[in-house]
CSV table of C-alpha atoms in Angstrom, one decimal:
chain,number,residue,atom,x,y,z
A,1,MET,CA,101.0,121.2,80.6
A,2,SER,CA,98.4,121.1,77.8
A,3,LYS,CA,98.6,118.3,75.5
A,4,ASN,CA,97.6,120.2,72.4
A,5,HIS,CA,100.5,119.3,70.3
A,6,ARG,CA,101.0,115.9,68.5
A,7,HIS,CA,104.1,114.9,70.4
A,8,GLN,CA,102.5,115.7,73.8
A,9,GLN,CA,99.6,113.4,72.8
A,10,LEU,CA,102.0,110.6,72.2
A,11,GLY,CA,103.6,111.1,75.6
A,12,LEU,CA,106.7,112.7,74.2
A,13,SER,CA,108.1,115.7,76.0
A,14,ASP,CA,109.7,118.8,74.2
A,15,ASN,CA,113.0,117.5,75.3
A,16,ASP,CA,112.2,114.1,73.8
A,17,VAL,CA,111.3,115.7,70.3
A,18,LEU,CA,114.3,117.9,70.5
A,19,GLU,CA,116.5,114.8,71.0
A,20,MET,CA,114.8,113.1,68.2
A,21,TYR,CA,115.5,116.0,65.9
A,22,GLU,CA,119.1,116.2,67.0
A,23,THR,CA,119.7,112.7,66.5
A,24,MET,CA,118.2,112.8,62.9
A,25,LEU,CA,120.5,115.8,62.2
A,26,LEU,CA,123.6,114.1,63.5
A,27,ALA,CA,123.0,111.3,61.3
A,28,ARG,CA,122.6,113.4,58.4
A,29,MET,CA,125.6,115.7,59.3
A,30,ILE,CA,127.8,112.4,59.7
A,31,ASP,CA,126.5,111.1,56.2
A,32,GLU,CA,127.4,114.4,54.5
A,33,ARG,CA,130.8,114.4,56.1
A,34,MET,CA,131.5,110.9,54.7
A,35,TRP,CA,130.6,111.8,51.3
A,36,LEU,CA,133.1,114.7,51.5
A,37,LEU,CA,135.6,112.4,52.8
A,38,ASN,CA,134.8,109.7,50.1
A,39,ARG,CA,135.2,112.4,47.3
A,40,ALA,CA,138.4,113.6,48.8
A,41,GLY,CA,139.7,110.0,48.6
A,42,LYS,CA,140.0,109.5,52.3
A,43,ILE,CA,137.4,106.8,52.7
A,44,PRO,CA,136.5,104.1,50.2
A,45,PHE,CA,132.7,103.8,50.4
A,46,VAL,CA,129.5,105.5,51.6
A,47,ILE,CA,125.9,104.0,51.7
A,48,SER,CA,123.7,106.8,52.8
A,49,CYS,CA,120.9,107.3,55.4
A,50,GLN,CA,119.8,110.7,53.7
A,51,GLY,CA,116.0,110.7,53.5
A,52,GLN,CA,115.3,107.9,56.0
A,53,GLU,CA,116.5,109.6,59.2
A,54,ALA,CA,112.9,110.3,60.4
A,55,ALA,CA,111.9,106.7,60.1
A,56,GLN,CA,115.0,105.4,61.8
A,57,VAL,CA,115.0,107.7,64.8
A,58,GLY,CA,111.4,107.7,65.3
A,59,ALA,CA,111.3,103.9,65.4
A,60,ALA,CA,114.3,103.6,67.6
A,61,MET,CA,112.9,106.1,70.1
A,62,ALA,CA,109.9,103.8,70.4
A,63,LEU,CA,112.1,100.8,71.7
A,64,ASP,CA,113.6,100.2,74.8
A,65,LYS,CA,117.5,100.4,74.3
A,66,GLU,CA,118.2,98.6,77.6
A,67,LYS,CA,116.2,95.6,76.6
A,68,ASP,CA,115.4,95.2,72.9
A,69,TYR,CA,117.6,94.0,70.2
A,70,VAL,CA,118.0,95.8,66.8
A,71,LEU,CA,119.0,94.1,63.6
A,72,PRO,CA,119.6,97.1,61.4
A,73,TYR,CA,120.1,97.2,57.6
A,74,TYR,CA,123.1,99.1,56.1
A,75,ARG,CA,121.5,102.6,55.9
A,76,ASP,CA,120.5,102.8,59.6
A,77,MET,CA,122.8,105.3,61.0
A,78,GLY,CA,119.8,106.9,63.0
A,79,VAL,CA,118.9,103.5,64.6
A,80,VAL,CA,122.6,102.8,65.8
A,81,LEU,CA,123.1,106.4,66.8
A,82,ARG,CA,120.1,106.2,69.2
A,83,PHE,CA,121.1,102.7,70.5
A,84,GLY,CA,124.6,104.1,71.6
A,85,MET,CA,127.0,104.0,68.8
A,86,THR,CA,129.0,107.1,68.7
A,87,PRO,CA,130.1,109.3,65.8
A,88,LYS,CA,133.7,108.4,66.5
A,89,GLU,CA,132.9,104.7,66.2
A,90,LEU,CA,131.0,105.4,62.9
A,91,MET,CA,134.0,107.3,61.5
A,92,LEU,CA,136.3,104.5,62.7
A,93,SER,CA,134.2,102.1,60.7
A,94,GLY,CA,134.4,104.6,57.5
A,95,PHE,CA,138.0,104.8,57.7
A,96,ALA,CA,138.3,100.9,58.4
A,97,LYS,CA,140.5,101.2,61.4
A,98,ALA,CA,141.5,98.8,64.0
A,99,GLU,CA,139.2,100.3,66.7
A,100,ASP,CA,136.1,100.0,64.5
A,101,PRO,CA,133.6,98.3,66.8
A,102,ASN,CA,131.7,96.8,64.1
A,103,SER,CA,134.5,94.5,62.6
A,104,GLY,CA,137.8,96.0,63.3
A,105,GLY,CA,137.9,97.5,60.0
A,106,ARG,CA,137.2,94.2,58.0
A,107,GLN,CA,133.7,95.0,56.8
A,108,MET,CA,132.5,97.8,54.7
A,109,PRO,CA,130.7,100.7,56.4
A,110,GLY,CA,127.0,100.1,57.2
A,111,HIS,CA,127.7,96.4,58.6
A,112,PHE,CA,126.6,97.5,62.0
A,113,GLY,CA,127.3,95.4,65.1
A,114,GLN,CA,127.9,96.2,68.8
A,115,LYS,CA,127.1,93.6,71.4
A,116,LYS,CA,127.2,95.9,74.4
A,117,ASN,CA,124.3,98.0,72.7
A,118,ARG,CA,122.3,95.0,71.5
A,119,ILE,CA,123.0,95.9,67.8
A,120,VAL,CA,123.3,92.4,66.2
A,121,THR,CA,125.8,92.1,63.4
A,122,GLY,CA,124.7,92.2,59.9
A,123,SER,CA,125.8,90.5,56.9
A,124,SER,CA,126.4,91.7,53.2
A,125,PRO,CA,123.6,89.7,51.3
A,126,VAL,CA,120.4,91.7,51.9
A,127,THR,CA,117.8,90.5,54.2
A,128,THR,CA,119.6,87.9,56.1
A,129,GLN,CA,119.0,89.9,59.3
A,130,VAL,CA,115.3,89.1,59.2
A,131,PRO,CA,115.5,85.4,60.0
A,132,HIS,CA,118.1,86.4,62.7
A,133,ALA,CA,115.7,88.8,64.2
A,134,VAL,CA,113.1,85.9,64.3
A,135,GLY,CA,115.5,83.8,66.2
A,136,PHE,CA,115.8,86.5,68.8
A,137,GLY,CA,112.0,86.7,69.0
A,138,LEU,CA,112.1,82.9,69.4
A,139,ALA,CA,114.6,83.3,72.3
A,140,ALA,CA,112.4,85.9,74.1
A,141,LYS,CA,109.4,83.5,73.9
A,142,MET,CA,111.4,80.4,75.0
A,143,LYS,CA,113.0,82.4,77.8
A,144,LYS,CA,109.8,84.2,78.7
A,145,GLU,CA,111.7,87.5,78.7
A,146,ASP,CA,109.9,90.8,77.9
A,147,PHE,CA,112.0,92.1,75.0
A,148,VAL,CA,111.4,92.6,71.2
A,149,ALA,CA,113.5,92.1,68.2
A,150,PHE,CA,113.4,94.9,65.8
A,151,THR,CA,114.7,94.6,62.2
A,152,THR,CA,114.7,96.9,59.1
A,153,PHE,CA,115.3,96.3,55.5
A,154,GLY,CA,114.5,98.1,52.2
A,155,GLU,CA,111.5,97.5,50.0
A,156,GLY,CA,113.7,95.5,47.6
A,157,SER,CA,114.4,93.1,50.4
A,158,SER,CA,110.7,92.3,50.9
A,159,ASN,CA,111.1,90.3,47.6
A,160,GLN,CA,113.7,88.0,49.0
A,161,GLY,CA,113.2,84.5,50.3
A,162,ASP,CA,114.6,85.4,53.9
A,163,PHE,CA,111.7,88.0,54.3
A,164,HIS,CA,109.0,85.5,53.6
A,165,GLU,CA,110.5,82.7,55.5
A,166,GLY,CA,111.3,85.0,58.5
A,167,ILE,CA,108.0,86.5,58.8
A,168,ASN,CA,106.0,83.3,58.1
A,169,PHE,CA,107.8,81.6,61.0
A,170,ALA,CA,107.3,84.6,63.3
A,171,SER,CA,103.7,84.8,62.5
A,172,VAL,CA,103.0,81.0,63.1
A,173,HIS,CA,104.8,81.2,66.6
A,174,ASP,CA,103.4,84.6,67.4
A,175,LEU,CA,106.9,85.8,68.1
A,176,PRO,CA,107.7,89.5,69.5
A,177,VAL,CA,109.4,90.7,66.2
A,178,ILE,CA,108.8,94.1,64.6
A,179,PHE,CA,109.5,94.1,60.8
A,180,MET,CA,110.0,97.6,59.6
A,181,CYS,CA,110.4,98.1,55.7
A,182,GLU,CA,112.1,101.4,54.8
A,183,ASN,CA,110.7,101.9,51.4
A,184,ASN,CA,112.7,104.5,49.8
A,185,LYS,CA,111.2,103.9,46.2
A,186,TYR,CA,114.3,102.2,44.8
A,187,ALA,CA,116.1,98.9,45.0
A,188,ILE,CA,119.5,100.4,43.8
A,189,SER,CA,118.1,101.3,40.3
A,190,VAL,CA,114.8,99.4,40.3
A,191,PRO,CA,111.9,101.5,41.0
A,192,LEU,CA,108.9,100.4,43.2
A,193,GLU,CA,106.7,99.6,40.3
A,194,LYS,CA,108.9,97.0,39.0
A,195,GLN,CA,109.4,95.4,42.4
A,196,LEU,CA,105.9,94.4,43.6
A,197,ASN,CA,102.4,94.2,42.1
A,198,CYS,CA,100.6,95.3,45.4
A,199,GLU,CA,100.1,98.9,46.4
A,200,ASN,CA,102.1,98.7,49.7
A,201,VAL,CA,104.7,96.3,51.0
A,202,SER,CA,102.4,96.1,54.3
A,203,ASP,CA,99.7,94.6,52.1
A,204,ARG,CA,101.8,91.5,52.4
A,205,ALA,CA,101.0,91.1,56.1
A,206,VAL,CA,97.6,89.8,55.2
A,207,GLY,CA,99.1,86.7,53.8
A,208,TYR,CA,100.7,85.9,57.2
A,209,GLY,CA,97.7,86.8,59.4
A,210,ILE,CA,99.6,89.6,61.1
A,211,HIS,CA,99.1,93.3,61.6
A,212,GLY,CA,100.5,95.4,58.7
A,213,GLU,CA,100.3,99.3,58.2
A,214,THR,CA,102.0,101.9,56.0
A,215,VAL,CA,103.0,105.2,57.4
A,216,ASP,CA,104.7,108.4,56.3
A,217,GLY,CA,108.5,107.8,56.7
A,218,ASN,CA,109.2,111.5,56.7
A,219,ASP,CA,107.0,111.9,59.9
A,220,PRO,CA,109.1,110.7,62.9
A,221,LEU,CA,106.1,111.0,65.2
A,222,ALA,CA,104.0,108.9,62.9
A,223,VAL,CA,106.6,106.1,62.9
A,224,TYR,CA,107.1,106.5,66.7
A,225,GLU,CA,103.4,106.0,67.3
A,226,ALA,CA,103.3,102.8,64.8
A,227,ILE,CA,106.4,101.2,66.3
A,228,SER,CA,105.2,101.8,69.9
A,229,LYS,CA,101.9,100.2,69.2
A,230,ALA,CA,103.7,97.2,67.5
A,231,ARG,CA,106.0,96.9,70.6
A,232,GLU,CA,102.9,96.8,72.9
A,233,ARG,CA,101.3,94.1,70.8
A,234,ALA,CA,104.4,92.0,70.7
A,235,LEU,CA,104.8,92.1,74.5
A,236,LYS,CA,101.2,91.2,75.0
A,237,GLY,CA,101.8,88.0,73.0
A,238,GLU,CA,99.8,89.2,70.0
A,239,GLY,CA,102.8,88.3,67.7
A,240,PRO,CA,104.8,90.4,64.9
A,241,SER,CA,104.0,93.4,62.9
A,242,LEU,CA,105.0,94.6,59.6
A,243,ILE,CA,105.2,98.4,59.4
A,244,GLU,CA,106.2,100.2,56.2
A,245,THR,CA,107.7,103.7,56.3
A,246,VAL,CA,107.5,105.4,53.0
A,247,SER,CA,110.3,108.1,52.2
A,248,TYR,CA,112.7,108.8,49.3
A,249,ARG,CA,116.4,108.0,49.0
A,250,LEU,CA,117.9,111.5,48.5
A,251,THR,CA,121.4,110.2,47.5
A,252,PRO,CA,122.6,107.6,44.8
A,253,HIS,CA,122.4,104.2,46.1
A,254,SER,CA,126.1,104.4,47.2
A,255,SER,CA,129.1,106.5,46.5
A,256,ASP,CA,129.8,104.2,43.5
A,257,ASP,CA,126.4,104.7,41.8
A,258,ASP,CA,125.2,107.1,39.3
A,259,ASP,CA,121.4,107.6,39.9
A,260,SER,CA,121.3,109.9,36.9
A,261,VAL,CA,120.9,107.1,34.6
A,262,TYR,CA,117.8,105.7,36.1
A,263,ARG,CA,115.8,108.6,37.7
A,264,ALA,CA,115.1,112.3,36.9
A,265,LYS,CA,116.8,115.1,38.7
A,266,GLU,CA,113.5,116.8,39.1
A,267,GLU,CA,112.3,113.9,40.9
A,268,VAL,CA,115.1,114.0,43.4
A,269,GLU,CA,114.7,117.8,43.9
A,270,ALA,CA,110.9,117.4,44.6
A,271,ALA,CA,111.7,114.9,47.4
A,272,LYS,CA,114.2,117.2,48.9
A,273,LYS,CA,111.4,119.7,49.5
A,274,ILE,CA,109.6,117.4,51.8
A,275,ASP,CA,112.9,116.2,53.5
A,276,SER,CA,112.1,115.3,57.2
A,277,LEU,CA,114.8,117.6,58.5
A,278,ILE,CA,112.9,120.5,56.9
A,279,THR,CA,109.4,119.5,57.7
A,280,PHE,CA,110.0,118.2,61.3
A,281,GLY,CA,112.2,121.3,62.0
A,282,SER,CA,109.2,123.3,60.9
A,283,TYR,CA,107.0,121.5,63.2
A,284,LEU,CA,109.2,122.1,66.1
A,285,LYS,CA,109.4,125.7,65.4
A,286,ASP,CA,105.6,126.0,64.9
A,287,THR,CA,105.2,124.4,68.3
A,288,GLY,CA,107.8,126.6,70.2
A,289,VAL,CA,110.3,123.9,70.8
A,290,LEU,CA,113.0,124.9,68.4
A,291,THR,CA,114.2,128.5,67.4
A,292,ASP,CA,116.5,129.5,64.6
A,293,GLU,CA,119.1,130.4,67.3
A,294,LYS,CA,118.6,126.9,69.1
A,295,GLU,CA,119.0,125.1,65.7
A,296,GLU,CA,122.4,126.9,64.9
A,297,GLU,CA,123.5,126.0,68.4
A,298,ILE,CA,122.8,122.4,67.9
A,299,ARG,CA,124.4,122.4,64.5
A,300,ALA,CA,127.6,124.0,65.8
A,301,LYS,CA,127.8,121.5,68.5
A,302,LEU,CA,127.4,118.5,66.3
A,303,ARG,CA,129.9,119.9,63.8
A,304,LYS,CA,132.4,120.1,66.6
A,305,VAL,CA,131.5,116.5,67.5
A,306,ILE,CA,132.0,115.2,63.9
A,307,ASP,CA,135.2,117.2,63.5
A,308,GLU,CA,136.7,115.5,66.5
A,309,ALA,CA,135.5,112.2,65.4
A,310,THR,CA,136.9,112.6,61.9
A,311,ASP,CA,140.3,113.9,63.2
A,312,TYR,CA,140.5,110.8,65.6
A,313,ALA,CA,139.5,108.3,63.1
A,314,GLU,CA,141.9,109.6,60.4
A,315,LYS,CA,144.9,109.5,62.7
A,316,ALA,CA,143.8,106.1,64.4
A,317,PRO,CA,146.0,103.0,63.4
A,318,TYR,CA,145.0,100.4,60.9
A,319,ALA,CA,144.8,96.8,62.0
A,320,GLU,CA,148.0,94.7,61.6
A,321,PRO,CA,147.9,92.8,58.3
A,322,GLU,CA,148.2,89.5,60.0
A,323,HIS,CA,145.1,90.4,61.8
A,324,ALA,CA,143.1,89.6,58.7
A,325,LEU,CA,143.2,85.9,59.6
A,326,LYS,CA,141.7,86.4,63.1
A,327,TYR,CA,138.3,84.9,63.6
A,328,VAL,CA,138.5,83.0,60.3
A,329,TYR,CA,140.4,79.9,61.5
A,330,GLY,CA,140.3,78.2,64.9
A,331,GLU,CA,143.3,79.1,67.2
A,332,GLU,CA,144.9,76.9,69.7
């Protein structure tokens, strides 16, 4: 097989990039369904991945899901799907049912955690996952084990103390940690230019003496390549990397936000024209990996999966009220 196409040059097969696209599409379609359920009054809250699926799935496919640990932030549906969380489990979380693997229905959606798949539980204050990831990196070094810790956060989080403390400790001790900033241009309502005074978040890597680079967050292959190389460096003992993926948040901050008060509709519409599902889908069609018929076949299959997940989660039981006190106080 000739290696003329970009994905082949990166060592990815046609099946690999088809899986990449399908996972991106699955994340998008689950997210869209959750918005419909929210507007119908069936689930209380949605915090969206739309616009960031390429970065999430491209990165997750560059990791070893049998060895590495991921410490995702609340938009990372693409990461957790790749690492083994199912649409049914995500819907159970959205409906806050007892079988929700993340928290048994206690936490808001987006607080991912699943021990069997090495998805480390996150907390509500943003950026707290960053020093936790550094702890996993320290464990890898102390135990001399060959895994990396991968953590993500928005560009707003790169201004928090946890980011700087975590990345500084990891850099001083050359820990195998990959810090990926998913720059979607807005920290809730605050635009990028009011958040930082350097051109890129990755510019901050210089201050810690580590590798930093900025890539197109709408290009899953570019993200895959950057994270693959970061993982190789980490396993060689060359320390952490700060990778910034630049994309655009296509939805309001959450289902409780009205983004029309702080950004123009035209700006959002322009971003939708370079949506990664459109651009990566076009790439796959240009390279003969995907056809219109195959795409519709994939969409039909995913719709069925999501319908079944939604029906299951909606009918599943809530936790017993007295269970709210479990895991809070010690039990004899």
